[in-house]
Each structure stands twice: as structure tokens, then as C-alpha cells.
Amino acid sequence: MLPQLQPALSEYYSDNAEPLKTRIFDSIWQTFNQPNSTRVVKPKILDLGEAQPDSFNFYSEQAGYLTIADCIQPLSELAWPEEENPNQALEKKIKEIIPPTFTQYDLILSWDSFNFIQPKILPYVHNHLLNFCTNKTIIHGFLFTSENRPKQPSVFKILDSGRIKHAVSNDESRQHTPLTPLAINKYLPNFQYARSVLMRSGLQEFMLTRK
Amino acid sequence: MFDINEMKKNVSDKFSKVSENKFEPGVSQKKDEPVKTTNTSSQLASIGPSIHFKGELTGEEGLIIDGRVEGTIDLKGNQLIIGNNGKIKADVFAQTIIVNGSLTGELHGKERVHISKTGKVQGNIFSPRVSLEDGAKFKGSIDMSEAKHEKPQSNLQDNQLKRA
């Protein structure tokens, strides 16, 4: 009997892969750009991932204010604290990773990030993120929902509002218990699940809106 | 004997690569639109790798910093280049800011801020044009809309303005 073939993850590792056509990200942008939109035209964006030079042309034209939190790696390394008061210790560590600001954002980009944070730590991240939210803040995200996913968080580069290029820097993958956007939403109770779209090889694009 | 021309030539040779190579168009930059350098490196003043400066650094000419500076840097309408060895912990005000080394603080670039592939910036950037090369490290916020590129006046001057 032939061994069961794993999903072809190699397509993700190629920088030349066909760009993803994002329905949700595109529609979010259309909402921002509607002439009579109640939202601001140039949104304030909090990107939880690392700085991507390719995305800067897009941001410079479209975003009013951008924060690169570059927090996925340190958040993924966070373990449950062994201190006497773990809640307080965890809150302190998260504050150090994402320093509080006075800015409230219209859009939070969580691209291949929630998968890398321990589920029991997610509610604490959620609580901290609330400091950065208005009552209309949207979370836009990507999640790998197949059993295999890249070992490191993937890199996403914005080409334009409807197309995002996806590439990662290594060739390894690992098995994990996939969390769907709905499951993620349980850890983020002040947001409600709005939409998700299944893309290639188990990658899901999703949107959560503030309750 | 100290020879200023010889020193300028050395500085020019040393940073010629910086001024020629480091401003190659980055990925986020249009290829036909390289980062403009208003001065050649021989016209720029320099702070060498062994210099450690603390305080308020002001000037009305371009500057290359390859040493360590802590405090504030205000070059008004001139260019600032942080060399590969430069380590800055300061709020910076300049026309164009090019970072090849590491910088922690606020960057106010009246025209442009560019972080090269060896550059590492932690802080906030206020500039109408911001570009990063592949490999550049950045953590912080970027405000490309608001005009906060000039160094604020002192409190005394502020109060005088308010009274007026």
C-alpha cells in the first residue's frame, strides 16, 4: 500500500507561488474606501507579524498609521508561568512583548500567528489586545487548519488589497491539532466570528469583528 | 601633523560604499527612484566608531555616525546616515535618515526614512516616505500622514506662542 501523501506544503515555501486572492482582506479594504463609509479612509493598522518590506508600498498608500508589533516569535515562546501569581506574571510578560500605546486601531492583522500561541495563553493576549481596540476594530487573520503546517510563522506580503503573496523561510513542517477560526474565536470572547474562506492546502482566511 | 584634507579623503573612502551601495533601491522602493543623497560623503561630517556621545547633537550639515550617540540629534534640513557600526539611542530629526546600523528612538524624517538590510530600528517613525530593504529589522509605529517632522520648540517658545 502506498504511504499516504502529505499535502503539498512545498508550494508555500516558494516565493514564486501564485499570490493568494483574498476575498475578505479585499472586502475589508473596500469598506474602508467607500465614499460614505463611517469608517476612516486611511485605517490605523496593528500588524502582529514582522516588518515586510514588500508590504510597505501598500501601507504607505493605504494606511494612516501602522504599528509593526513583531510579537509572534516571543508570544509563541511564552510558557505558562511558574510564579505564585501566574496571571499577573503572564500579563506583565505580554505587556513587555506588546508595549501599551495610546493608539486604538481599526484593523489588527494576525497572519499565521494565533496557531503559534498556546491556547491557554490566548485569552491573556486577547485581554491585552483590547487596549488597542475601538468598538469597531476588525481582526483579519490567516490560520493553517490542515494537520501539517509550516514550522515557523509564514511570511505574507501585501501586493495590493486583493492579493497577498505567501512565502516562508524554511522547508520544515510540523503536525499540530488544527484550530479553526471558530475555535480561535472562543479564546477571544470580545470578538465575534464574521467570515472565513478556505484557501489552498488548509489555509483559512478569517475575520473577527468587535462585539 | 593633522591634515583636514587627508581626514576628509579617508572619510570619503570609508563611506563611499555606504553612499553608493546602501542606497540601492530596496524592495519597497521604485527602481527608478533611488534614495536621494543631498551630499556626497566627503561633504558629510562624521562621528567615528570609537566616539561615544551623550547629549543634544545639533548641526546644519549632513552627518554620518559610525559611533555611539545617546540623546537627541537635530540636523534640521540635512541628511543623517547611521553607518553599519553606528548605535544610536536618540530621537532624530533630519531631512533624510538612512539607517545601516541600529537605532532606538523616534525618527522624524522630513523627506524620507530608509532602513537598509543591515539596519535595525526599534521605535516610531514619522515621515511621508518610509522604505525598508529585505532583511531590515523594524519594530514600532510608522506615521506617514501627520507632519511631525520638525523638532518641537522649547517650552519657553511654546508658551510665548500661546500668549501671542
Short mmCIF file of C-alpha atoms in Angstrom, two decimals:
data_model
loop_
_atom_site.label_atom_id
_atom_site.label_comp_id
_atom_site.label_asym_id
_atom_site.label_seq_id
_atom_site.Cartn_x
_atom_site.Cartn_y
_atom_site.Cartn_z
CA MET A 1 0.00 0.00 0.00
CA LEU A 2 1.31 3.40 -0.86
CA PRO A 3 2.00 5.71 2.05
CA GLN A 4 -0.48 8.47 2.42
CA LEU A 5 0.79 11.61 0.76
CA GLN A 6 1.04 14.73 2.84
CA PRO A 7 -0.48 17.91 1.49
CA ALA A 8 1.89 19.66 -0.84
CA LEU A 9 3.27 22.24 1.52
CA SER A 10 6.14 22.98 -0.83
CA GLU A 11 4.00 25.46 -2.69
CA TYR A 12 4.01 27.63 0.41
CA TYR A 13 7.74 27.82 0.55
CA SER A 14 8.20 29.18 -2.89
CA ASP A 15 8.32 32.91 -3.21
CA ASN A 16 7.19 32.44 -6.77
CA ALA A 17 3.93 30.81 -5.79
CA GLU A 18 0.80 32.32 -7.23
CA PRO A 19 -0.41 35.12 -4.95
CA LEU A 20 -3.41 34.36 -2.78
CA LYS A 21 -6.59 36.04 -3.88
CA THR A 22 -8.04 37.28 -0.63
CA ARG A 23 -11.75 37.87 -0.61
CA ILE A 24 -12.01 39.05 2.97
CA PHE A 25 -8.96 41.32 3.06
CA ASP A 26 -10.09 42.84 -0.21
CA SER A 27 -13.61 43.43 1.06
CA ILE A 28 -12.31 44.99 4.29
CA TRP A 29 -10.37 47.44 2.19
CA GLN A 30 -13.33 48.21 0.02
CA THR A 31 -15.28 49.03 3.18
CA PHE A 32 -12.55 51.42 4.30
CA ASN A 33 -12.55 53.10 0.91
CA GLN A 34 -16.29 53.56 0.50
CA PRO A 35 -17.01 57.25 -0.08
CA ASN A 36 -19.73 57.40 2.57
CA SER A 37 -18.06 54.97 4.93
CA THR A 38 -18.48 55.68 8.61
CA ARG A 39 -15.02 54.24 9.00
CA VAL A 40 -11.85 56.22 8.49
CA VAL A 41 -10.49 56.13 4.95
CA LYS A 42 -6.93 55.52 6.00
CA PRO A 43 -7.14 52.99 8.79
CA LYS A 44 -4.82 52.56 11.71
CA ILE A 45 -3.27 49.11 11.45
CA LEU A 46 -1.63 46.90 14.07
CA ASP A 47 0.36 44.15 12.39
CA LEU A 48 1.28 41.41 14.86
CA GLY A 49 3.84 39.96 12.45
CA GLU A 50 7.29 41.15 11.47
CA ALA A 51 8.04 44.01 9.09
CA GLN A 52 7.76 43.04 5.44
CA PRO A 53 9.45 45.48 3.04
CA ASP A 54 7.20 44.35 0.20
CA SER A 55 4.12 45.47 2.10
CA PHE A 56 5.37 49.00 2.67
CA ASN A 57 4.29 50.36 -0.70
CA PHE A 58 0.78 49.28 0.12
CA TYR A 59 0.88 50.63 3.66
CA SER A 60 2.37 53.96 2.56
CA GLU A 61 -0.52 54.50 0.16
CA GLN A 62 -3.34 52.99 2.18
CA ALA A 63 -2.62 53.19 5.87
CA GLY A 64 -2.80 56.27 8.05
CA TYR A 65 -0.85 54.78 10.88
CA LEU A 66 0.92 51.46 11.10
CA THR A 67 2.40 49.58 14.03
CA ILE A 68 4.61 46.55 13.49
CA ALA A 69 4.41 44.62 16.74
CA ASP A 70 6.73 41.78 15.61
CA CYS A 71 5.42 39.76 18.53
CA ILE A 72 4.67 36.31 17.12
CA GLN A 73 8.02 34.75 17.99
CA PRO A 74 8.13 35.95 21.62
CA LEU A 75 4.45 35.12 22.16
CA SER A 76 4.96 31.63 20.73
CA GLU A 77 7.80 31.08 23.19
CA LEU A 78 5.65 32.09 26.17
CA ALA A 79 5.00 29.20 28.53
CA TRP A 80 2.62 29.14 31.45
CA PRO A 81 4.47 30.96 34.27
CA GLU A 82 5.57 29.07 37.35
CA GLU A 83 5.32 32.11 39.58
CA GLU A 84 2.92 32.26 42.55
CA ASN A 85 0.62 34.54 40.66
CA PRO A 86 0.77 33.25 37.08
CA ASN A 87 -1.96 35.57 35.80
CA GLN A 88 -0.08 38.67 36.84
CA ALA A 89 3.23 37.31 35.58
CA LEU A 90 1.70 36.49 32.22
CA GLU A 91 0.07 39.88 31.87
CA LYS A 92 3.40 41.53 32.66
CA LYS A 93 5.24 39.46 30.06
CA ILE A 94 2.65 40.18 27.37
CA LYS A 95 2.87 43.89 28.16
CA GLU A 96 6.62 43.72 27.65
CA ILE A 97 6.15 41.99 24.29
CA ILE A 98 3.43 44.37 23.06
CA PRO A 99 4.06 47.64 24.88
CA PRO A 100 0.86 49.60 25.55
CA THR A 101 0.27 52.73 23.48
CA PHE A 102 -2.48 55.32 23.39
CA THR A 103 -3.37 54.36 19.85
CA GLN A 104 -6.51 52.41 19.06
CA TYR A 105 -6.51 50.54 15.79
CA ASP A 106 -9.13 49.95 13.11
CA LEU A 107 -7.56 46.74 11.89
CA ILE A 108 -5.42 44.08 13.57
CA LEU A 109 -3.54 41.74 11.26
CA SER A 110 -2.98 38.32 12.74
CA TRP A 111 -1.43 36.35 9.93
CA ASP A 112 -0.45 32.81 10.88
CA SER A 113 0.01 33.88 14.47
CA PHE A 114 -2.77 32.54 16.74
CA ASN A 115 -1.72 28.99 15.78
CA PHE A 116 1.66 29.59 17.34
CA ILE A 117 0.39 30.83 20.70
CA GLN A 118 -0.60 28.31 23.36
CA PRO A 119 -4.41 28.24 23.58
CA LYS A 120 -4.43 28.86 27.34
CA ILE A 121 -2.32 31.97 26.81
CA LEU A 122 -4.58 33.31 24.05
CA PRO A 123 -7.19 34.83 26.42
CA TYR A 124 -4.45 36.89 28.06
CA VAL A 125 -3.26 38.10 24.65
CA HIS A 126 -6.90 38.90 23.85
CA ASN A 127 -7.31 40.94 27.03
CA HIS A 128 -4.18 42.90 26.25
CA LEU A 129 -5.23 43.50 22.64
CA LEU A 130 -8.50 45.04 23.86
CA ASN A 131 -6.44 48.06 24.96
CA PHE A 132 -5.68 48.68 21.31
CA CYS A 133 -9.25 48.34 20.04
CA THR A 134 -12.14 50.62 19.28
CA ASN A 135 -15.66 49.25 19.34
CA LYS A 136 -15.34 48.67 15.58
CA THR A 137 -11.93 47.04 15.40
CA ILE A 138 -11.62 44.16 12.96
CA ILE A 139 -9.20 41.24 13.29
CA HIS A 140 -8.12 39.84 9.96
CA GLY A 141 -6.21 36.59 10.07
CA PHE A 142 -4.83 33.53 8.35
CA LEU A 143 -4.76 30.11 10.02
CA PHE A 144 -3.45 26.75 8.88
CA THR A 145 -6.24 24.29 9.58
CA SER A 146 -4.66 21.23 7.97
CA GLU A 147 -2.74 18.74 10.12
CA ASN A 148 0.58 19.94 8.78
CA ARG A 149 1.65 23.50 8.98
CA PRO A 150 4.93 25.37 8.49
CA LYS A 151 7.24 25.11 11.50
CA GLN A 152 7.80 28.84 11.59
CA PRO A 153 5.14 31.52 11.11
CA SER A 154 4.63 32.17 7.44
CA VAL A 155 5.52 35.41 5.77
CA PHE A 156 2.77 37.31 3.98
CA LYS A 157 3.47 40.23 1.69
CA ILE A 158 0.72 42.53 0.52
CA LEU A 159 0.79 43.16 -3.21
CA ASP A 160 -2.47 45.06 -3.25
CA SER A 161 -5.73 44.95 -1.35
CA GLY A 162 -6.89 41.80 -3.14
CA ARG A 163 -3.66 39.85 -3.45
CA ILE A 164 -1.22 38.68 -0.83
CA LYS A 165 1.92 36.72 -1.52
CA HIS A 166 2.76 33.92 0.83
CA ALA A 167 6.25 32.63 1.50
CA VAL A 168 8.18 31.19 4.42
CA SER A 169 11.84 30.92 5.08
CA ASN A 170 12.24 27.23 5.84
CA ASP A 171 11.22 23.89 4.40
CA GLU A 172 10.05 22.17 7.54
CA SER A 173 6.54 21.44 8.62
CA ARG A 174 5.08 20.01 11.79
CA GLN A 175 1.92 18.27 12.79
CA HIS A 176 -0.46 20.08 15.04
CA THR A 177 -4.00 19.94 16.25
CA PRO A 178 -5.63 22.41 13.95
CA LEU A 179 -7.70 25.22 15.41
CA THR A 180 -10.38 26.62 13.19
CA PRO A 181 -11.27 30.31 13.20
CA LEU A 182 -14.39 29.39 15.21
CA ALA A 183 -12.28 27.61 17.81
CA ILE A 184 -9.90 30.58 17.98
CA ASN A 185 -12.89 32.85 18.49
CA LYS A 186 -13.71 31.04 21.76
CA TYR A 187 -10.44 32.33 23.18
CA LEU A 188 -11.24 35.87 22.04
CA PRO A 189 -14.66 36.41 23.62
CA ASN A 190 -14.95 40.14 22.93
CA PHE A 191 -14.88 39.46 19.21
CA GLN A 192 -17.38 37.65 17.10
CA TYR A 193 -16.75 35.41 14.17
CA ALA A 194 -17.79 37.13 10.95
CA ARG A 195 -16.50 35.16 7.95
CA SER A 196 -13.89 32.68 6.84
CA VAL A 197 -12.75 31.40 3.47
CA LEU A 198 -10.86 28.16 2.93
CA MET A 199 -7.87 28.73 0.68
CA ARG A 200 -5.27 26.31 -0.64
CA SER A 201 -3.88 23.44 1.44
CA GLY A 202 -5.88 24.19 4.53
CA LEU A 203 -5.05 27.85 4.87
CA GLN A 204 -8.09 29.76 6.08
CA GLU A 205 -8.63 33.47 5.82
CA PHE A 206 -10.95 34.81 8.51
CA MET A 207 -12.37 37.95 10.03
CA LEU A 208 -13.50 38.69 13.57
CA THR A 209 -15.34 41.86 14.49
CA ARG A 210 -15.62 43.56 17.84
CA LYS A 211 -18.79 42.71 19.80
CA MET B 1 50.54 66.98 11.65
CA PHE B 2 46.74 66.99 11.48
CA ASP B 3 45.62 67.28 7.87
CA ILE B 4 41.92 68.00 7.45
CA ASN B 5 42.02 67.16 3.73
CA GLU B 6 43.60 63.79 4.40
CA MET B 7 40.96 63.09 7.04
CA LYS B 8 38.14 64.05 4.65
CA LYS B 9 39.64 61.77 1.99
CA ASN B 10 39.74 58.88 4.50
CA VAL B 11 36.14 59.51 5.49
CA SER B 12 35.18 59.74 1.84
CA ASP B 13 36.87 56.41 1.03
CA LYS B 14 35.43 54.74 4.08
CA PHE B 15 31.86 55.72 3.43
CA SER B 16 31.85 55.70 -0.34
CA LYS B 17 30.36 52.21 -0.21
CA VAL B 18 27.71 53.42 2.18
CA SER B 19 26.66 56.28 -0.03
CA GLU B 20 26.83 54.31 -3.25
CA ASN B 21 25.66 50.85 -2.28
CA LYS B 22 23.42 51.22 0.69
CA PHE B 23 21.00 53.45 -1.13
CA GLU B 24 20.26 50.96 -3.86
CA PRO B 25 16.55 50.72 -4.33
CA GLY B 26 15.01 48.44 -1.74
CA VAL B 27 12.21 46.06 -2.45
CA SER B 28 9.65 48.58 -1.39
CA GLN B 29 11.26 51.31 -3.43
CA LYS B 30 10.71 52.06 -7.09
CA LYS B 31 13.76 51.05 -9.10
CA ASP B 32 13.98 54.32 -10.96
CA GLU B 33 13.76 56.27 -7.77
CA PRO B 34 16.81 55.69 -5.59
CA VAL B 35 17.14 57.34 -2.21
CA LYS B 36 18.48 60.78 -2.94
CA THR B 37 21.64 61.77 -1.15
CA THR B 38 21.85 65.51 -0.93
CA ASN B 39 25.52 65.50 -0.01
CA THR B 40 28.39 63.36 -1.14
CA SER B 41 30.09 61.55 1.71
CA SER B 42 33.09 63.89 1.50
CA GLN B 43 30.76 66.76 2.35
CA LEU B 44 29.31 64.99 5.37
CA ALA B 45 30.68 65.42 8.84
CA SER B 46 31.36 62.15 10.61
CA ILE B 47 31.42 60.60 14.04
CA GLY B 48 33.83 57.68 14.05
CA PRO B 49 33.41 54.22 15.55
CA SER B 50 35.36 54.98 18.72
CA ILE B 51 33.30 58.07 19.60
CA HIS B 52 30.61 57.83 22.28
CA PHE B 53 28.50 61.00 22.51
CA LYS B 54 25.79 61.74 25.08
CA GLY B 55 23.58 64.79 24.86
CA GLU B 56 21.97 67.04 22.29
CA LEU B 57 23.67 66.93 18.91
CA THR B 58 22.65 69.69 16.52
CA GLY B 59 24.02 70.81 13.18
CA GLU B 60 23.24 72.33 9.84
CA GLU B 61 25.12 69.91 7.62
CA GLY B 62 24.88 66.24 6.77
CA LEU B 63 26.32 63.72 9.20
CA ILE B 64 27.49 60.11 9.18
CA ILE B 65 27.51 58.38 12.54
CA ASP B 66 29.52 55.22 12.92
CA GLY B 67 29.94 55.52 16.69
CA ARG B 68 27.50 55.63 19.60
CA VAL B 69 25.16 58.53 20.28
CA GLU B 70 22.62 58.85 23.09
CA GLY B 71 20.25 61.79 23.44
CA THR B 72 18.87 63.91 20.60
CA ILE B 73 20.10 64.53 17.07
CA ASP B 74 18.72 67.53 15.18
CA LEU B 75 20.14 68.16 11.72
CA LYS B 76 17.25 70.34 10.51
CA GLY B 77 17.12 70.11 6.69
CA ASN B 78 20.10 67.82 6.32
CA GLN B 79 20.87 64.20 5.84
CA LEU B 80 21.78 61.70 8.53
CA ILE B 81 23.39 58.36 7.80
CA ILE B 82 23.79 55.79 10.54
CA GLY B 83 26.76 53.67 9.45
CA ASN B 84 26.98 49.90 9.87
CA ASN B 85 28.71 50.29 13.24
CA GLY B 86 26.50 53.12 14.44
CA LYS B 87 24.49 52.54 17.60
CA ILE B 88 22.01 55.28 18.35
CA LYS B 89 19.66 55.72 21.29
CA ALA B 90 18.14 59.04 20.40
CA ASP B 91 15.27 60.96 18.90
CA VAL B 92 16.39 62.03 15.46
CA PHE B 93 15.27 64.98 13.32
CA ALA B 94 16.62 65.31 9.76
CA GLN B 95 15.62 65.73 6.15
CA THR B 96 16.57 62.19 5.15
CA ILE B 97 17.54 59.44 7.55
CA ILE B 98 19.32 56.32 6.34
CA VAL B 99 19.89 53.54 8.84
CA ASN B 100 22.55 50.91 8.22
CA GLY B 101 23.30 50.29 11.90
CA SER B 102 20.99 50.14 14.92
CA LEU B 103 18.73 52.85 16.24
CA THR B 104 16.35 53.02 19.17
CA GLY B 105 14.16 56.10 19.41
CA GLU B 106 11.90 58.30 17.34
CA LEU B 107 12.85 59.10 13.76
CA HIS B 108 11.47 62.28 12.23
CA GLY B 109 12.42 62.36 8.56
CA LYS B 110 11.05 65.41 6.79
CA GLU B 111 11.51 63.80 3.39
CA ARG B 112 12.28 60.12 3.83
CA VAL B 113 13.44 57.37 6.16
CA HIS B 114 15.22 54.36 4.72
CA ILE B 115 16.26 51.24 6.64
CA SER B 116 18.82 49.15 4.79
CA LYS B 117 19.22 45.39 5.00
CA THR B 118 21.72 45.72 7.87
CA GLY B 119 19.60 48.29 9.69
CA LYS B 120 17.76 47.61 12.93
CA VAL B 121 15.24 50.12 14.24
CA GLN B 122 13.10 49.98 17.34
CA GLY B 123 10.87 52.99 17.78
CA ASN B 124 8.47 55.22 15.93
CA ILE B 125 8.96 56.75 12.50
CA PHE B 126 7.34 59.99 11.39
CA SER B 127 7.96 60.60 7.70
CA PRO B 128 5.96 60.89 4.47
CA ARG B 129 8.08 58.17 2.85
CA VAL B 130 9.42 55.09 4.56
CA SER B 131 11.26 52.28 2.84
CA LEU B 132 12.81 49.05 4.07
CA GLU B 133 15.17 46.67 2.36
CA ASP B 134 14.81 42.92 2.67
CA GLY B 135 16.50 41.88 5.89
CA ALA B 136 15.87 45.17 7.67
CA LYS B 137 14.55 44.81 11.20
CA PHE B 138 11.86 47.14 12.44
CA LYS B 139 9.60 47.15 15.45
CA GLY B 140 7.43 50.14 16.19
CA SER B 141 4.96 52.51 14.60
CA ILE B 142 5.02 54.46 11.37
CA ASP B 143 3.07 57.63 10.86
CA MET B 144 3.17 58.65 7.22
CA SER B 145 0.40 61.20 7.37
CA GLU B 146 0.97 63.68 10.14
CA ALA B 147 3.53 66.47 9.89
CA LYS B 148 5.63 65.77 12.95
CA HIS B 149 8.95 66.01 11.23
CA GLU B 150 10.30 69.15 12.88
CA LYS B 151 11.76 69.15 16.34
CA PRO B 152 9.26 70.79 18.69
CA GLN B 153 10.25 74.16 20.06
CA SER B 154 11.24 74.53 23.68
CA ASN B 155 8.55 75.04 26.33
CA LEU B 156 9.53 78.67 26.68
CA GLN B 157 8.95 79.31 22.98
CA ASP B 158 5.71 77.32 23.13
CA ASN B 159 4.44 79.48 25.97
CA GLN B 160 5.38 82.64 24.09
CA LEU B 161 3.47 81.41 21.06
CA LYS B 162 0.43 80.55 23.16
CA ARG B 163 0.44 84.02 24.69
CA ALA B 164 0.70 85.62 21.26
#
